[in-house]
mmCIF file of C-alpha atoms in Angstrom:
data_model
loop_
_atom_site.group_PDB
_atom_site.id
_atom_site.type_symbol
_atom_site.label_atom_id
_atom_site.label_comp_id
_atom_site.label_asym_id
_atom_site.label_seq_id
_atom_site.Cartn_x
_atom_site.Cartn_y
_atom_site.Cartn_z
ATOM 1 C CA MET A 1 -1.430 14.449 17.336
ATOM 2 C CA LYS A 2 -4.557 12.496 18.270
ATOM 3 C CA ARG A 3 -6.545 10.685 15.627
ATOM 4 C CA LYS A 4 -10.212 10.136 16.419
ATOM 5 C CA GLY A 5 -11.803 6.723 16.221
ATOM 6 C CA TRP A 6 -8.992 4.473 17.457
ATOM 7 C CA SER A 7 -8.687 2.873 20.876
ATOM 8 C CA TYR A 8 -4.937 3.243 21.361
ATOM 9 C CA SER A 9 -4.888 1.352 24.632
ATOM 10 C CA VAL A 10 -6.579 -1.675 23.073
ATOM 11 C CA LEU A 11 -4.310 -1.583 20.022
ATOM 12 C CA LEU A 12 -1.230 -1.152 22.176
ATOM 13 C CA LEU A 13 -2.076 -4.092 24.442
ATOM 14 C CA ALA A 14 -2.802 -6.313 21.455
ATOM 15 C CA LEU A 15 0.453 -5.396 19.741
ATOM 16 C CA CYS A 16 2.521 -5.770 22.893
ATOM 17 C CA GLY A 17 0.985 -9.180 23.534
ATOM 18 C CA ALA A 18 1.676 -10.317 19.991
ATOM 19 C CA LEU A 19 5.303 -9.228 20.257
ATOM 20 C CA ALA A 20 5.720 -10.494 23.855
ATOM 21 C CA VAL A 21 7.218 -7.200 25.000
ATOM 22 C CA GLY A 22 6.452 -4.712 27.739
ATOM 23 C CA CYS A 23 5.025 -1.287 26.939
ATOM 24 C CA GLN A 24 5.168 2.059 28.668
ATOM 25 C CA LYS A 25 1.754 3.422 29.629
ATOM 26 C CA ASP A 26 2.427 7.144 29.836
ATOM 27 C CA ASP A 27 2.572 7.777 26.100
ATOM 28 C CA GLU A 28 0.694 4.872 24.593
ATOM 29 C CA GLU A 29 0.190 6.460 21.154
ATOM 30 C CA SER A 30 3.921 6.988 20.701
ATOM 31 C CA ASP A 31 4.698 3.484 22.021
ATOM 32 C CA LEU A 32 2.147 1.910 19.682
ATOM 33 C CA PHE A 33 3.520 3.715 16.642
ATOM 34 C CA THR A 34 7.108 2.763 17.511
ATOM 35 C CA LEU A 35 6.232 -0.893 18.082
ATOM 36 C CA LEU A 36 4.189 -1.019 14.930
ATOM 37 C CA LEU A 37 7.093 0.255 12.856
ATOM 38 C CA GLN A 38 9.564 -2.133 14.540
ATOM 39 C CA SER A 39 7.331 -5.186 14.175
ATOM 40 C CA SER A 40 6.695 -4.540 10.473
ATOM 41 C CA GLY A 41 10.247 -3.588 9.517
ATOM 42 C CA LEU A 42 8.922 -0.102 8.697
ATOM 43 C CA ARG A 43 10.491 3.335 9.143
ATOM 44 C CA ASP A 44 8.645 6.566 8.453
ATOM 45 C CA ALA A 45 11.105 8.808 6.600
ATOM 46 C CA GLY A 46 9.092 11.909 7.468
ATOM 47 C CA ASN A 47 9.025 13.077 3.836
ATOM 48 C CA GLY A 48 5.920 11.312 2.577
ATOM 49 C CA THR A 49 7.653 7.956 2.208
ATOM 50 C CA VAL A 50 7.926 4.836 4.375
ATOM 51 C CA ILE A 51 10.944 2.505 4.323
ATOM 52 C CA GLN A 52 10.332 -1.220 4.666
ATOM 53 C CA ASN A 53 13.069 -3.798 5.111
ATOM 54 C CA ILE A 54 12.173 -7.027 3.291
ATOM 55 C CA SER A 55 14.674 -9.877 3.670
ATOM 56 C CA GLY A 56 17.516 -7.461 4.361
ATOM 57 C CA THR A 57 16.748 -5.053 1.517
ATOM 58 C CA ASP A 58 15.233 -1.587 2.044
ATOM 59 C CA TYR A 59 12.298 -0.645 -0.152
ATOM 60 C CA THR A 60 10.597 2.766 -0.210
ATOM 61 C CA TRP A 61 6.822 3.128 -0.321
ATOM 62 C CA LEU A 62 4.803 6.221 -1.028
ATOM 63 C CA LYS A 63 2.791 7.014 2.098
ATOM 64 C CA CYS A 64 -0.136 8.157 -0.048
ATOM 65 C CA ALA A 65 -2.014 6.298 -2.769
ATOM 66 C CA GLN A 66 -1.786 7.689 -6.309
ATOM 67 C CA GLY A 67 -4.030 10.723 -6.639
ATOM 68 C CA GLN A 68 -3.640 11.731 -3.001
ATOM 69 C CA VAL A 69 -1.391 14.596 -1.836
ATOM 70 C CA TRP A 70 0.994 14.281 1.094
ATOM 71 C CA ASN A 71 0.297 16.866 3.826
ATOM 72 C CA ALA A 72 3.689 17.618 5.396
ATOM 73 C CA ALA A 73 2.206 19.511 8.365
ATOM 74 C CA LEU A 74 0.226 16.502 9.571
ATOM 75 C CA ASN A 75 2.250 13.764 7.845
ATOM 76 C CA ASP A 76 -0.928 12.360 6.294
ATOM 77 C CA CYS A 77 -2.681 12.256 2.927
ATOM 78 C CA ALA A 78 -5.053 14.962 1.743
ATOM 79 C CA GLY A 79 -7.514 14.739 -1.108
ATOM 80 C CA THR A 80 -10.767 16.033 -2.459
ATOM 81 C CA GLY A 81 -12.539 12.727 -3.152
ATOM 82 C CA GLY A 82 -15.817 11.822 -1.511
ATOM 83 C CA GLY A 83 -16.461 9.043 0.994
ATOM 84 C CA THR A 84 -13.316 7.171 2.070
ATOM 85 C CA THR A 85 -11.311 7.671 -1.116
ATOM 86 C CA TYR A 86 -9.547 10.856 0.120
ATOM 87 C CA GLY A 87 -8.738 11.754 -3.451
ATOM 88 C CA ALA A 88 -7.190 8.362 -4.376
ATOM 89 C CA GLN A 89 -7.266 7.686 -8.116
ATOM 90 C CA SER A 90 -8.787 4.510 -9.579
ATOM 91 C CA LEU A 91 -6.750 3.116 -12.446
ATOM 92 C CA ALA A 92 -7.004 0.185 -14.831
ATOM 93 C CA PHE A 93 -4.084 -2.259 -15.097
ATOM 94 C CA CYS A 94 -4.552 -2.282 -18.883
ATOM 95 C CA GLN A 95 -6.770 0.360 -20.432
ATOM 96 C CA VAL A 96 -7.855 -1.894 -23.302
ATOM 97 C CA LEU A 97 -8.347 -5.639 -23.487
ATOM 98 C CA THR A 98 -8.505 -6.618 -27.166
ATOM 99 C CA GLY A 99 -6.956 -9.869 -28.295
ATOM 100 C CA ASN A 100 -4.289 -11.249 -26.024
ATOM 101 C CA TYR A 101 -3.146 -8.751 -23.353
ATOM 102 C CA GLY A 102 -4.571 -5.584 -24.930
ATOM 103 C CA ASP A 103 -2.268 -2.592 -24.365
ATOM 104 C CA CYS A 104 -0.189 -4.671 -21.893
ATOM 105 C CA SER A 105 1.156 -6.859 -24.676
ATOM 106 C CA SER A 106 4.442 -7.568 -22.883
ATOM 107 C CA LEU A 107 2.590 -9.650 -20.269
ATOM 108 C CA ASP A 108 2.456 -13.374 -20.701
ATOM 109 C CA ALA A 109 2.907 -16.528 -18.658
ATOM 110 C CA VAL A 110 6.685 -16.296 -18.924
ATOM 111 C CA ASN A 111 6.914 -12.569 -18.098
ATOM 112 C CA PRO A 112 3.793 -11.710 -16.086
ATOM 113 C CA VAL A 113 5.177 -8.450 -14.608
ATOM 114 C CA ALA A 114 3.746 -5.140 -15.778
ATOM 115 C CA THR A 115 5.880 -3.085 -18.149
ATOM 116 C CA SER A 116 3.050 -0.954 -19.566
ATOM 117 C CA GLY A 117 -0.566 0.051 -18.916
ATOM 118 C CA ALA A 118 -2.308 2.776 -16.907
ATOM 119 C CA ALA A 119 -1.380 1.604 -13.408
ATOM 120 C CA PHE A 120 2.236 0.932 -14.412
ATOM 121 C CA SER A 121 2.580 4.335 -16.095
ATOM 122 C CA SER A 122 1.199 6.113 -13.038
ATOM 123 C CA CYS A 123 4.118 4.925 -10.912
ATOM 124 C CA ALA A 124 6.749 5.048 -13.645
ATOM 125 C CA GLY A 125 6.001 8.694 -14.283
ATOM 126 C CA THR A 126 6.174 9.734 -10.615
ATOM 127 C CA THR A 127 8.870 11.895 -9.020
ATOM 128 C CA PHE A 128 8.461 12.353 -5.285
ATOM 129 C CA ALA A 129 10.789 13.439 -2.466
ATOM 130 C CA GLY A 130 13.422 13.922 -5.146
ATOM 131 C CA LEU A 131 13.207 10.244 -6.072
ATOM 132 C CA THR A 132 12.416 8.563 -9.357
ATOM 133 C CA GLY A 133 12.294 4.900 -10.326
ATOM 134 C CA TRP A 134 8.870 4.251 -8.729
ATOM 135 C CA ARG A 135 7.017 1.159 -9.912
ATOM 136 C CA LEU A 136 4.038 -1.041 -9.204
ATOM 137 C CA PRO A 137 4.796 -3.426 -6.307
ATOM 138 C CA SER A 138 4.746 -7.141 -6.842
ATOM 139 C CA LYS A 139 2.025 -9.293 -5.282
ATOM 140 C CA GLY A 140 4.561 -10.475 -2.678
ATOM 141 C CA GLU A 141 5.603 -6.916 -1.787
ATOM 142 C CA LEU A 142 2.010 -5.835 -1.217
ATOM 143 C CA ALA A 143 1.403 -8.940 0.875
ATOM 144 C CA ALA A 144 4.496 -8.158 2.970
ATOM 145 C CA LEU A 145 3.206 -4.631 3.550
ATOM 146 C CA ALA A 146 -0.095 -5.977 4.885
ATOM 147 C CA ALA A 147 1.448 -8.807 6.934
ATOM 148 C CA LEU A 148 1.007 -8.825 10.723
ATOM 149 C CA GLN A 149 -1.219 -5.743 10.617
ATOM 150 C CA THR A 150 -4.851 -4.854 11.106
ATOM 151 C CA ARG A 151 -6.599 -2.105 9.188
ATOM 152 C CA SER A 152 -6.411 0.123 12.287
ATOM 153 C CA SER A 153 -2.673 -0.364 12.820
ATOM 154 C CA PHE A 154 -1.955 0.068 9.108
ATOM 155 C CA LEU A 155 -3.665 3.464 9.091
ATOM 156 C CA LEU A 156 -1.249 4.735 11.749
ATOM 157 C CA VAL A 157 1.542 4.461 9.162
ATOM 158 C CA PHE A 158 -0.440 4.849 5.921
ATOM 159 C CA PRO A 159 -3.300 7.227 6.847
ATOM 160 C CA GLN A 160 -6.297 7.788 4.597
ATOM 161 C CA THR A 161 -5.798 4.507 2.752
ATOM 162 C CA PRO A 162 -9.083 3.887 0.902
ATOM 163 C CA ASP A 163 -10.781 0.545 1.478
ATOM 164 C CA ASP A 164 -13.616 0.306 -1.068
ATOM 165 C CA LYS A 165 -11.379 -1.299 -3.688
ATOM 166 C CA HIS A 166 -8.171 -3.351 -3.729
ATOM 167 C CA PHE A 167 -4.680 -2.191 -4.713
ATOM 168 C CA TRP A 168 -3.056 -3.360 -7.946
ATOM 169 C CA SER A 169 0.132 -5.359 -7.883
ATOM 170 C CA GLY A 170 2.314 -5.463 -10.991
ATOM 171 C CA SER A 171 1.920 -9.249 -11.115
ATOM 172 C CA GLY A 172 -0.207 -10.740 -13.875
ATOM 173 C CA ASN A 173 -1.935 -14.062 -13.385
ATOM 174 C CA PRO A 174 0.138 -16.558 -15.379
ATOM 175 C CA ASP A 175 -2.615 -19.183 -15.018
ATOM 176 C CA LYS A 176 -4.999 -17.103 -17.126
ATOM 177 C CA ALA A 177 -4.324 -18.232 -20.683
ATOM 178 C CA ASP A 178 -5.401 -14.962 -22.337
ATOM 179 C CA GLY A 179 -3.392 -12.812 -19.913
ATOM 180 C CA SER A 180 -6.469 -10.815 -18.904
ATOM 181 C CA GLU A 181 -6.051 -10.919 -15.121
ATOM 182 C CA ALA A 182 -3.645 -9.503 -12.534
ATOM 183 C CA PHE A 183 -3.329 -9.843 -8.765
ATOM 184 C CA THR A 184 -4.686 -7.283 -6.298
ATOM 185 C CA VAL A 185 -4.341 -7.093 -2.504
ATOM 186 C CA SER A 186 -6.907 -5.761 -0.030
ATOM 187 C CA PHE A 187 -6.185 -3.253 2.743
ATOM 188 C CA ALA A 188 -9.767 -3.235 4.072
ATOM 189 C CA GLU A 189 -11.048 -4.239 7.509
ATOM 190 C CA GLY A 190 -11.683 -7.975 7.671
ATOM 191 C CA THR A 191 -9.816 -8.785 4.438
ATOM 192 C CA MET A 192 -6.427 -7.218 5.197
ATOM 193 C CA GLY A 193 -3.810 -8.862 2.981
ATOM 194 C CA ALA A 194 -6.300 -10.928 0.979
ATOM 195 C CA GLU A 195 -5.240 -11.559 -2.629
ATOM 196 C CA ASN A 196 -7.494 -11.704 -5.656
ATOM 197 C CA THR A 197 -7.160 -11.986 -9.430
ATOM 198 C CA ILE A 198 -9.144 -9.382 -11.339
ATOM 199 C CA SER A 199 -9.653 -8.449 -14.962
ATOM 200 C CA LYS A 200 -7.009 -5.917 -15.991
ATOM 201 C CA ASP A 201 -9.559 -3.447 -17.342
ATOM 202 C CA ALA A 202 -11.150 -3.055 -13.893
ATOM 203 C CA VAL A 203 -10.144 0.017 -11.869
ATOM 204 C CA HIS A 204 -8.381 -0.200 -8.509
ATOM 205 C CA TYR A 205 -5.968 1.854 -6.401
ATOM 206 C CA VAL A 206 -2.195 2.101 -6.734
ATOM 207 C CA ARG A 207 0.556 2.560 -4.138
ATOM 208 C CA CYS A 208 4.032 2.865 -5.629
ATOM 209 C CA ILE A 209 7.301 1.367 -4.410
ATOM 210 C CA ARG A 210 10.966 1.702 -5.295
ATOM 211 C CA PRO A 211 13.557 0.501 -6.170
#
């Protein structure tokens, strides 16, 4: 299947050069996809999930952002949203910020990992490909997903990823005394992998991981 808008030959040459390997020229789209997966420790499971090996452990990502629907026929993500959102849902980390931590009261400097809140609940309540146990990724896991990739190469594995907002991690900012911030990671052109700390009542996208 051809996807419009990408120069596969340019991407392939860049990836091959970065990996210092030779590439076949007669099926450059297939070669590019295979090299991309190998270089990132990724494996497309063909069921709407992507496996990533991080430090010897396999983790499973949802191919689609929360709110999108996996299209099995094209192995991409469908949605009804306008612009570049493709139906992706914007969620707050904590719905309410009143007093310390709002409705994410389990978050503090000692335990800054989400155990409640809108973004957390979205993953925790998901069943997909017969699998449960989905959760918000940590800041490090999101950074590892973005590592060594451009926006264009990332879209070959995770198509229709929106870029107008960041993606929530489950990692609160322990340096914020009132617990009101959490880390996000960008998957947009020019800021791929960039981290930020944002107020937990802001809305951003979510991509779930397990275990």
